């Protein structure tokens, strides 16, 4: 069976920025505080403990207890919420959109990364408590990004109009989608469990935030996961001074732009606005713009003077919503957080923020790239073994993989390297002769060399195509296997929904993944079942 390990850097699926971050390249080191290693958390704990407003813990716990009021909560989660009152309790946080029925697989991997890291920290630093947090992105308003999930190559989409924060969106209308999905699931024991989970999450809760909390709590409550909805007036009251600074001085813009300059050569993940706050209501989330000495809500007629908007902020902080630049600061202000776990795109925009955090006097968290994994059946593993494929082979681009395997399986060399070398030596002799005559002849030799090399290259390509036809059967089996594991020639974790694997594994699915993922190893995990 294939037994090779695959680093994120060698998988071919991570950006140059993430590869350089994981390699701890010196040009990026000023953009983060500490690289994620178990030893570096000692200093992070010290810094956060001495630079956190512990008086805000009571407010945090009160809000969480209210949010869990109608949720059947595990004893472990209840303990973790209460532990947040204590000064030696810290959090590890991951965040994600409210994707329908969890969306792609990596929703699970993010949360499991947070859970497993808190367990590792507790072993290393037993004098402290560590709580895994799932921060629900309830204030996002891009409904088109979250209103579907894929199941066995079929897309299940929730067709509904939405313009405000998705967490407040009514779940009315999901009955029709549930009926269609139920038929597709079948009637096995695990299928019935999935139907019940979908029904209780989405048909028995009134809005998307409550539905997602219910779902995540069922899946991970036994591990002590704490789920937070920060679209909350009491939580935002702690963030008023920072939102006031943003409204009056727009300090984040300059600092983030300066940092983005240091990332030239990489793809910039986000660009800051002059004011990085939205105005928010049930059916509205629009940017706040400062124009003509007035604060205006984009695409509306709503506007405020400076005095009016500061008064609104003081009395109704829930009407202000941080964007992608301000949200991380909000998170770190209200949580005693040590580490943020995110995907490559998230870590990329966090790397733009350290100078903004420093200016705000808020401790910058350790940034950890979430676990990535490939789920494979034992049957697929045996197929790979029979085809003499390593896992790293299957991570290759399909055309590259087929070319490489064709050359490996051929009884003779498809690379005409020997002929190319002979040709090179022949033209070296011709160039010696040409150098002794006029320059026109030298040009003719050069043209002929190009023509002859091109001819050999064309023959090489034709030979490769001929061998592919000869080996069509085995190459098709390779294609089929790779397409099973990498749907749409993309990472499985970005395409498939957990329900597809729950059908086969049932309640064993999440414990199996929890056992395998090691958040600090920076290694692509292959999990066979």
Coordinates of C-alpha atoms in Angstrom, one line a residue:
X1 CA 0.0 0.0 0.0
X2 CA 1.2 3.6 -0.5
X3 CA 2.9 4.8 2.7
X4 CA 4.5 8.1 1.7
X5 CA 3.9 11.3 3.6
X6 CA 3.1 14.5 1.9
X7 CA 4.0 17.9 3.2
X8 CA 1.8 20.8 2.4
X9 CA 4.6 22.4 0.5
X10 CA 5.0 19.3 -1.8
X11 CA 1.3 18.7 -2.3
X12 CA 1.1 21.2 -5.1
X13 CA -2.1 22.7 -3.7
X14 CA -0.8 25.6 -1.6
X15 CA 0.2 29.1 -2.7
X16 CA 3.8 30.4 -2.8
X17 CA 2.9 32.6 0.2
X18 CA 1.8 29.7 2.3
X19 CA 4.7 27.6 1.3
X20 CA 7.1 30.4 2.3
X21 CA 5.2 30.8 5.6
X22 CA 5.5 27.1 6.3
X23 CA 9.2 27.3 5.4
X24 CA 9.6 30.3 7.8
X25 CA 11.2 32.4 5.1
X26 CA 12.9 35.4 6.7
X27 CA 11.0 38.0 4.5
X28 CA 7.7 37.0 6.2
X29 CA 8.8 36.7 9.8
X30 CA 8.1 40.4 10.6
X31 CA 4.5 39.8 9.6
X32 CA 3.6 37.4 12.5
X33 CA 4.6 37.0 16.1
X34 CA 5.5 33.4 16.6
X35 CA 5.5 30.3 14.3
X36 CA 3.1 27.6 15.5
X37 CA 5.2 25.1 17.5
X38 CA 4.2 23.7 20.9
X39 CA 7.1 25.4 22.6
X40 CA 6.1 28.9 21.2
X41 CA 2.8 28.7 23.1
X42 CA 4.5 29.3 26.4
X43 CA 5.4 32.8 25.5
X44 CA 2.0 33.3 23.8
X45 CA 0.2 32.3 27.0
X46 CA 2.3 34.8 29.0
X47 CA 1.7 37.7 26.5
X48 CA -2.1 37.1 26.2
X49 CA -2.5 36.7 30.0
X50 CA -0.8 40.0 30.6
X51 CA -2.5 41.9 27.7
X52 CA -6.1 40.9 27.9
X53 CA -9.0 42.6 29.6
X54 CA -10.0 39.8 32.0
X55 CA -12.9 41.8 33.3
X56 CA -14.6 41.1 29.9
X57 CA -14.7 37.4 30.7
X58 CA -18.0 37.6 32.6
X59 CA -19.7 39.3 29.7
X60 CA -18.4 36.7 27.3
X61 CA -19.6 33.8 29.4
X62 CA -23.0 35.4 30.0
X63 CA -23.5 35.8 26.2
X64 CA -22.4 32.2 25.5
X65 CA -24.8 30.9 28.2
X66 CA -27.7 32.8 26.6
X67 CA -26.8 31.5 23.1
X68 CA -26.7 27.9 24.5
X69 CA -29.9 28.3 26.4
X70 CA -32.1 26.1 24.1
X71 CA -29.2 23.8 23.0
X72 CA -28.7 20.4 24.5
X73 CA -25.1 20.9 25.6
X74 CA -22.5 18.3 26.6
X75 CA -21.0 18.4 30.1
X76 CA -17.6 19.1 28.5
X77 CA -18.9 22.1 26.6
X78 CA -20.6 23.5 29.7
X79 CA -17.3 23.1 31.6
X80 CA -15.4 24.9 28.9
X81 CA -17.9 27.8 28.9
X82 CA -17.6 28.2 32.7
X83 CA -13.8 27.8 32.5
X84 CA -13.7 31.0 30.4
X85 CA -14.4 33.0 33.6
X86 CA -10.9 32.0 34.9
X87 CA -7.8 34.0 34.1
X88 CA -5.8 30.9 33.2
X89 CA -8.2 29.7 30.5
X90 CA -7.4 30.5 26.9
X91 CA -9.0 29.7 23.5
X92 CA -7.9 28.3 20.2
X93 CA -10.2 29.7 17.5
X94 CA -11.2 28.7 14.0
X95 CA -13.9 30.5 12.0
X96 CA -16.0 29.5 9.1
X97 CA -19.0 30.6 7.0
X98 CA -22.5 29.2 7.7
X99 CA -22.3 26.8 4.7
X100 CA -25.4 24.7 4.2
X101 CA -25.0 21.3 5.9
X102 CA -21.4 22.3 6.7
X103 CA -20.5 22.8 3.1
X104 CA -17.1 21.2 2.1
X105 CA -15.2 18.7 4.2
X106 CA -12.6 21.2 5.4
X107 CA -15.3 22.6 7.8
X108 CA -14.7 19.5 9.8
X109 CA -10.9 19.7 9.5
X110 CA -10.8 23.3 10.8
X111 CA -12.8 22.4 13.9
X112 CA -10.9 19.2 14.6
X113 CA -7.6 21.1 14.2
X114 CA -8.8 23.4 17.0
X115 CA -10.0 20.6 19.2
X116 CA -6.8 18.6 18.8
X117 CA -4.5 21.6 19.4
X118 CA -6.3 22.4 22.7
X119 CA -5.7 18.7 23.8
X120 CA -2.0 19.0 22.9
X121 CA -1.7 22.3 24.8
X122 CA -3.3 20.8 27.9
X123 CA -0.7 18.0 27.9
X124 CA 2.2 20.5 27.5
X125 CA 0.8 23.2 29.8
X126 CA -1.4 21.5 32.4
X127 CA -1.6 24.5 34.6
X128 CA -3.8 26.3 32.1
X129 CA -7.1 25.5 30.4
X130 CA -7.7 25.5 26.7
X131 CA -11.0 25.8 24.9
X132 CA -11.7 25.2 21.2
X133 CA -13.9 27.9 19.7
X134 CA -15.8 27.9 16.4
X135 CA -16.5 31.5 15.4
X136 CA -19.6 31.5 13.2
X137 CA -19.4 34.0 10.4
X138 CA -23.0 35.1 11.0
X139 CA -22.4 38.6 9.8
X140 CA -21.3 37.7 6.3
X141 CA -23.7 38.7 3.6
X142 CA -22.5 36.7 0.5
X143 CA -25.2 34.1 0.5
X144 CA -24.2 32.7 -2.9
X145 CA -21.0 31.4 -1.3
X146 CA -22.8 29.3 1.3
X147 CA -26.2 28.3 -0.1
X148 CA -25.2 24.9 -1.4
X149 CA -23.3 21.7 -0.8
X150 CA -22.1 18.8 -3.0
X151 CA -23.1 15.2 -2.5
X152 CA -21.7 12.5 -4.8
X153 CA -21.0 15.0 -7.5
X154 CA -24.5 16.6 -7.3
X155 CA -25.0 20.2 -6.1
X156 CA -27.9 20.8 -3.7
X157 CA -28.7 24.5 -3.7
X158 CA -31.0 26.6 -1.5
X159 CA -32.6 29.1 -3.8
X160 CA -33.6 32.1 -1.7
X161 CA -33.1 35.9 -1.8
X162 CA -30.8 37.3 0.8
X163 CA -29.3 40.7 1.3
X164 CA -28.5 41.0 5.0
X165 CA -26.3 39.1 7.4
X166 CA -26.7 35.4 6.7
X167 CA -26.9 34.4 10.4
X168 CA -30.3 36.2 10.7
X169 CA -31.7 34.5 7.5
X170 CA -34.9 32.5 8.0
X171 CA -34.6 28.8 7.3
X172 CA -38.1 28.8 5.8
X173 CA -38.1 27.1 2.5
X174 CA -35.5 24.4 3.2
X175 CA -38.2 21.8 3.3
X176 CA -38.1 21.3 -0.4
X177 CA -34.4 20.9 -0.5
X178 CA -34.6 18.4 2.4
X179 CA -37.1 16.3 0.4
X180 CA -34.8 16.1 -2.6
X181 CA -31.7 15.3 -0.5
X182 CA -33.6 12.6 1.5
X183 CA -34.4 10.7 -1.7
X184 CA -30.7 10.9 -2.7
X185 CA -29.5 9.6 0.6
X186 CA -31.5 6.3 0.6
X187 CA -32.8 4.4 3.5
X188 CA -29.8 2.9 5.3
X189 CA -29.3 3.4 9.1
X190 CA -26.7 6.1 8.4
X191 CA -28.9 7.8 5.9
X192 CA -31.7 8.0 8.4
X193 CA -29.3 9.6 10.9
X194 CA -28.3 12.2 8.3
X195 CA -31.9 13.0 7.5
X196 CA -32.7 13.4 11.2
X197 CA -29.6 15.7 11.6
X198 CA -30.6 17.9 8.6
X199 CA -34.2 18.0 9.7
X200 CA -33.5 18.9 13.3
X201 CA -30.9 21.5 12.4
X202 CA -32.6 23.3 9.6
X203 CA -36.3 22.6 9.9
X204 CA -36.6 23.0 13.6
X205 CA -34.5 26.2 13.9
X206 CA -35.7 29.6 12.7
X207 CA -32.5 31.1 11.4
X208 CA -29.3 30.0 9.9
X209 CA -27.1 30.9 12.9
X210 CA -29.2 28.7 15.2
X211 CA -29.3 25.9 12.7
X212 CA -25.5 26.0 12.2
X213 CA -25.0 26.1 16.0
X214 CA -27.2 23.1 16.4
X215 CA -25.4 21.1 13.7
X216 CA -21.9 21.9 14.9
X217 CA -22.9 21.1 18.5
X218 CA -24.2 17.7 17.5
X219 CA -21.1 16.9 15.6
X220 CA -18.5 18.2 18.0
X221 CA -20.2 18.9 21.4
X222 CA -18.8 15.8 22.9
X223 CA -15.3 17.3 22.3
X224 CA -16.1 20.4 24.3
X225 CA -16.4 22.7 21.3
X226 CA -17.8 26.2 22.1
X227 CA -19.6 27.9 19.3
X228 CA -19.9 31.7 19.3
X229 CA -22.1 34.1 17.4
X230 CA -20.5 37.5 17.7
X231 CA -23.4 39.3 16.0
X232 CA -24.3 40.5 19.5
X233 CA -24.8 43.8 21.2
X234 CA -23.1 42.9 24.5
X235 CA -20.0 41.5 22.8
X236 CA -19.8 44.5 20.4
X237 CA -20.0 46.9 23.4
X238 CA -16.4 45.7 24.3
X239 CA -15.3 46.7 20.8
X240 CA -16.7 50.2 20.8
X241 CA -13.4 52.0 21.4
X242 CA -11.8 50.2 18.4
X243 CA -14.8 50.9 16.1
X244 CA -14.7 54.6 17.2
X245 CA -11.0 54.8 16.3
X246 CA -11.8 53.3 12.9
X247 CA -14.6 55.8 12.3
X248 CA -12.7 58.8 13.3
X249 CA -9.1 58.1 12.2
X250 CA -9.2 55.2 9.8
X251 CA -5.9 54.0 11.2
X252 CA -6.3 50.4 9.9
X253 CA -6.2 51.5 6.3
X254 CA -2.7 53.0 6.3
X255 CA -1.2 50.3 8.4
X256 CA -2.6 47.4 6.3
X257 CA -1.7 49.1 3.0
X258 CA 1.9 49.5 4.3
X259 CA 2.0 45.8 5.2
X260 CA 0.6 44.8 1.9
X261 CA 3.5 46.5 0.2
X262 CA 5.8 44.1 2.0
X263 CA 3.9 41.2 0.4
X264 CA 4.5 42.4 -3.2
X265 CA 5.3 39.4 -5.3
X266 CA 2.6 37.4 -3.6
X267 CA -1.1 37.5 -4.3
X268 CA -2.7 40.0 -1.9
X269 CA -5.6 38.4 -0.2
X270 CA -7.6 41.5 0.8
X271 CA -7.4 45.2 0.3
X272 CA -8.5 47.5 3.1
X273 CA -11.2 50.2 2.8
X274 CA -10.8 53.6 4.3
X275 CA -13.4 52.6 6.8
X276 CA -13.5 48.9 7.5
X277 CA -17.0 48.7 9.0
X278 CA -20.4 47.9 7.7
X279 CA -23.8 49.2 8.8
X280 CA -26.0 46.2 9.6
X281 CA -29.7 45.5 9.9
X282 CA -31.8 42.3 9.4
X283 CA -31.9 42.8 5.6
X284 CA -29.0 45.1 5.1
X285 CA -25.2 45.0 5.4
X286 CA -23.5 47.9 3.5
X287 CA -20.2 49.7 3.8
X288 CA -19.9 52.9 5.8
X289 CA -18.3 55.6 3.7
X290 CA -17.0 59.0 4.9
X291 CA -17.8 61.6 2.3
X292 CA -18.5 65.4 2.4
X293 CA -18.1 65.4 6.2
X294 CA -20.9 62.8 6.5
X295 CA -20.9 59.1 7.3
X296 CA -23.0 57.4 4.5
X297 CA -24.2 53.9 4.2
X298 CA -23.4 52.7 0.7
X299 CA -26.2 52.0 -1.7
X300 CA -28.8 53.6 0.7
X301 CA -29.9 57.1 1.6
X302 CA -28.8 56.6 5.3
X303 CA -26.3 59.1 6.5
X304 CA -25.0 60.5 9.8
X305 CA -23.0 63.4 11.1
X306 CA -20.0 62.7 13.3
X307 CA -22.0 63.3 16.4
X308 CA -24.9 61.2 15.2
X309 CA -22.8 58.2 14.3
X310 CA -20.8 58.2 17.5
X311 CA -24.1 58.4 19.4
X312 CA -25.4 55.4 17.4
X313 CA -22.2 53.5 18.1
X314 CA -22.5 54.1 21.9
X315 CA -26.1 53.1 22.1
X316 CA -26.5 50.5 19.4
X317 CA -23.1 48.9 18.7
X318 CA -24.9 45.9 17.1
X319 CA -25.6 48.2 14.1
X320 CA -21.9 48.1 13.2
X321 CA -20.3 45.1 11.7
X322 CA -16.5 44.6 11.2
X323 CA -15.3 43.6 7.8
X324 CA -12.5 41.2 7.0
X325 CA -9.9 43.7 8.2
X326 CA -11.6 44.5 11.5
X327 CA -13.1 41.1 12.3
X328 CA -9.8 39.5 13.5
X329 CA -9.2 42.4 15.9
X330 CA -12.8 42.0 17.2
X331 CA -12.2 38.3 17.8
X332 CA -8.9 38.9 19.7
X333 CA -10.5 41.7 21.8
X334 CA -13.3 39.6 23.1
X335 CA -11.6 36.2 23.4
X336 CA -8.6 35.2 25.5
X337 CA -7.3 33.7 22.3
X338 CA -3.8 32.2 21.6
X339 CA -4.1 30.9 18.1
X340 CA -6.2 31.3 15.0
X341 CA -6.6 28.3 12.7
X342 CA -7.5 28.9 9.1
X343 CA -7.1 27.9 5.5
X344 CA -4.4 29.4 3.3
X345 CA -6.5 32.3 2.2
X346 CA -7.3 33.3 5.7
X347 CA -3.7 33.0 7.0
X348 CA -2.7 35.2 4.0
X349 CA -5.0 38.1 5.1
X350 CA -4.0 37.7 8.7
X351 CA -0.4 38.3 7.7
X352 CA -1.5 41.7 6.5
X353 CA -2.7 42.7 10.0
X354 CA 0.1 42.5 12.5
X355 CA 1.1 46.2 12.4
X356 CA -2.6 47.1 12.9
X357 CA -2.7 44.8 16.0
X358 CA 0.5 46.3 17.4
X359 CA -0.9 49.8 17.0
X360 CA -4.1 48.7 18.7
X361 CA -2.1 47.1 21.6
X362 CA -3.8 43.7 21.1
X363 CA -1.7 40.6 21.2
X364 CA -1.4 39.0 17.7
X365 CA -2.3 35.3 17.7
X366 CA -0.2 32.5 16.5
X367 CA -1.4 31.6 13.0
X368 CA -1.8 27.9 12.2
X369 CA -2.7 26.5 8.8
X370 CA -5.6 24.1 9.3
X371 CA -5.2 20.4 8.8
X372 CA -5.8 19.0 5.3
X373 CA -6.7 15.4 4.6
X374 CA -7.7 13.0 1.9
X375 CA -10.3 10.3 2.8
X376 CA -9.8 7.1 0.9
X377 CA -11.4 3.7 1.1
X378 CA -9.4 0.5 1.5
X379 CA -10.5 -0.5 -2.0
X380 CA -9.1 2.8 -3.4
X381 CA -5.9 2.2 -1.5
X382 CA -5.6 -1.3 -3.0
X383 CA -6.2 0.1 -6.4
X384 CA -3.3 2.6 -5.9
X385 CA -1.1 -0.2 -4.7
X386 CA -1.9 -2.4 -7.7
X387 CA -1.2 0.5 -10.1
X388 CA 2.2 1.2 -8.3
X389 CA 1.0 4.7 -7.4
X390 CA 2.3 6.6 -4.4
X391 CA -0.1 9.1 -2.8
X392 CA 2.1 11.9 -4.0
X393 CA 1.6 10.6 -7.6
X394 CA -2.2 11.1 -7.2
X395 CA -1.6 14.7 -6.0
X396 CA 0.0 15.5 -9.4
X397 CA -1.7 17.3 -12.2
X398 CA -3.4 14.7 -14.3
X399 CA -1.5 15.2 -17.5
X400 CA 1.8 15.2 -15.7
X401 CA 0.8 12.0 -13.9
X402 CA -0.2 10.2 -17.1
X403 CA 3.0 11.3 -18.9
X404 CA 5.1 10.1 -16.0
X405 CA 3.4 6.7 -15.7
X406 CA 3.5 6.2 -19.5
X407 CA 7.2 6.6 -19.4
X408 CA 7.5 4.3 -16.4
X409 CA 5.4 1.6 -17.9
X410 CA 7.1 1.6 -21.3
X411 CA 9.6 -1.1 -22.1
X412 CA 11.9 1.5 -23.8
X413 CA 12.8 5.1 -23.2
X414 CA 10.3 7.6 -24.6
X415 CA 12.7 10.4 -24.0
X416 CA 14.9 10.7 -27.1
X417 CA 17.7 12.1 -24.9
X418 CA 20.4 10.1 -26.6
X419 CA 19.5 11.3 -30.0
X420 CA 19.3 14.9 -28.8
X421 CA 22.8 14.6 -27.4
X422 CA 24.1 13.1 -30.6
X423 CA 22.5 16.0 -32.5
X424 CA 24.0 18.5 -30.2
X425 CA 27.5 17.1 -30.8
X426 CA 27.0 17.0 -34.6
X427 CA 26.0 20.7 -34.6
X428 CA 29.0 21.6 -32.4
X429 CA 31.2 20.3 -35.2
X430 CA 29.1 22.2 -37.8
X431 CA 29.5 25.4 -35.7
X432 CA 33.3 24.9 -35.7
X433 CA 33.2 24.8 -39.5
X434 CA 30.7 27.7 -39.8
X435 CA 32.9 29.9 -37.6
X436 CA 35.6 29.7 -40.3
X437 CA 33.3 31.0 -43.1
X438 CA 30.9 33.9 -43.4
X439 CA 28.1 34.7 -40.9
X440 CA 25.3 33.8 -43.4
X441 CA 26.3 30.1 -43.2
X442 CA 26.4 30.3 -39.3
X443 CA 22.7 31.5 -39.5
X444 CA 21.8 28.5 -41.8
X445 CA 23.4 26.1 -39.3
X446 CA 21.5 27.6 -36.4
X447 CA 18.2 27.4 -38.4
X448 CA 18.8 23.8 -39.2
X449 CA 19.6 23.0 -35.6
X450 CA 16.3 24.5 -34.5
X451 CA 14.5 22.6 -37.2
X452 CA 16.1 19.2 -36.3
X453 CA 15.5 19.7 -32.5
X454 CA 11.9 20.6 -33.2
X455 CA 11.5 17.5 -35.3
X456 CA 12.8 15.3 -32.5
X457 CA 10.5 16.9 -30.0
X458 CA 7.5 16.3 -32.3
X459 CA 8.6 12.7 -32.7
X460 CA 8.9 12.4 -28.9
X461 CA 5.4 13.7 -28.5
X462 CA 4.0 11.3 -31.1
X463 CA 5.8 8.4 -29.4
X464 CA 4.3 9.4 -26.1
X465 CA 0.8 9.5 -27.6
X466 CA 1.4 6.1 -29.3
X467 CA 2.4 4.6 -26.0
X468 CA -0.6 6.2 -24.2
X469 CA -2.9 4.4 -26.8
X470 CA -1.1 1.1 -26.1
X471 CA -1.4 1.6 -22.3
X472 CA -4.9 3.0 -22.5
X473 CA -6.4 0.5 -20.1
X474 CA -4.1 1.0 -17.2
X475 CA -4.0 4.8 -17.7
X476 CA -7.8 4.9 -17.7
X477 CA -7.7 3.1 -14.3
X478 CA -5.3 5.7 -13.0
X479 CA -7.6 8.5 -14.3
X480 CA -10.6 6.9 -12.7
X481 CA -8.9 6.6 -9.3
X482 CA -7.6 10.1 -9.3
X483 CA -11.0 11.5 -10.3
X484 CA -12.6 9.6 -7.4
X485 CA -10.1 11.1 -4.9
X486 CA -9.8 14.5 -6.5
X487 CA -13.2 15.4 -7.9
X488 CA -13.1 18.0 -10.6
X489 CA -9.3 17.6 -10.3
X490 CA -9.5 19.6 -7.1
X491 CA -8.9 18.7 -3.5
X492 CA -11.6 16.4 -2.1
X493 CA -11.9 18.6 1.0
X494 CA -13.0 21.6 -1.1
X495 CA -15.6 19.6 -3.1
X496 CA -17.2 16.8 -1.1
X497 CA -19.6 17.1 1.9
X498 CA -19.1 15.0 5.0
X499 CA -22.5 13.3 4.5
X500 CA -21.0 11.3 1.6
X501 CA -18.5 9.7 4.0
X502 CA -20.9 9.5 6.9
X503 CA -23.0 7.1 4.8
X504 CA -20.2 4.5 5.0
X505 CA -18.8 5.3 8.4
X506 CA -21.7 6.7 10.5
X507 CA -20.8 7.9 14.0
X508 CA -17.2 6.6 13.5
X509 CA -16.4 9.2 10.9
X510 CA -15.5 12.1 13.2
X511 CA -13.6 10.1 15.8
X512 CA -11.6 8.5 13.0
X513 CA -10.6 11.9 11.7
X514 CA -9.9 13.3 15.2
X515 CA -7.6 10.4 15.8
X516 CA -5.5 11.0 12.7
X517 CA -5.1 14.8 12.4
X518 CA -2.1 16.3 14.0
X519 CA -2.4 20.1 13.8
X520 CA 1.3 21.1 14.3
X521 CA 2.8 18.6 11.8
X522 CA 2.1 20.5 8.6
X523 CA 1.4 17.3 6.7
X524 CA -1.3 16.3 4.4
X525 CA -3.0 13.4 6.1
X526 CA -4.3 10.3 4.1
X527 CA -7.1 8.7 6.1
X528 CA -8.2 5.3 4.9
X529 CA -11.3 3.5 6.1

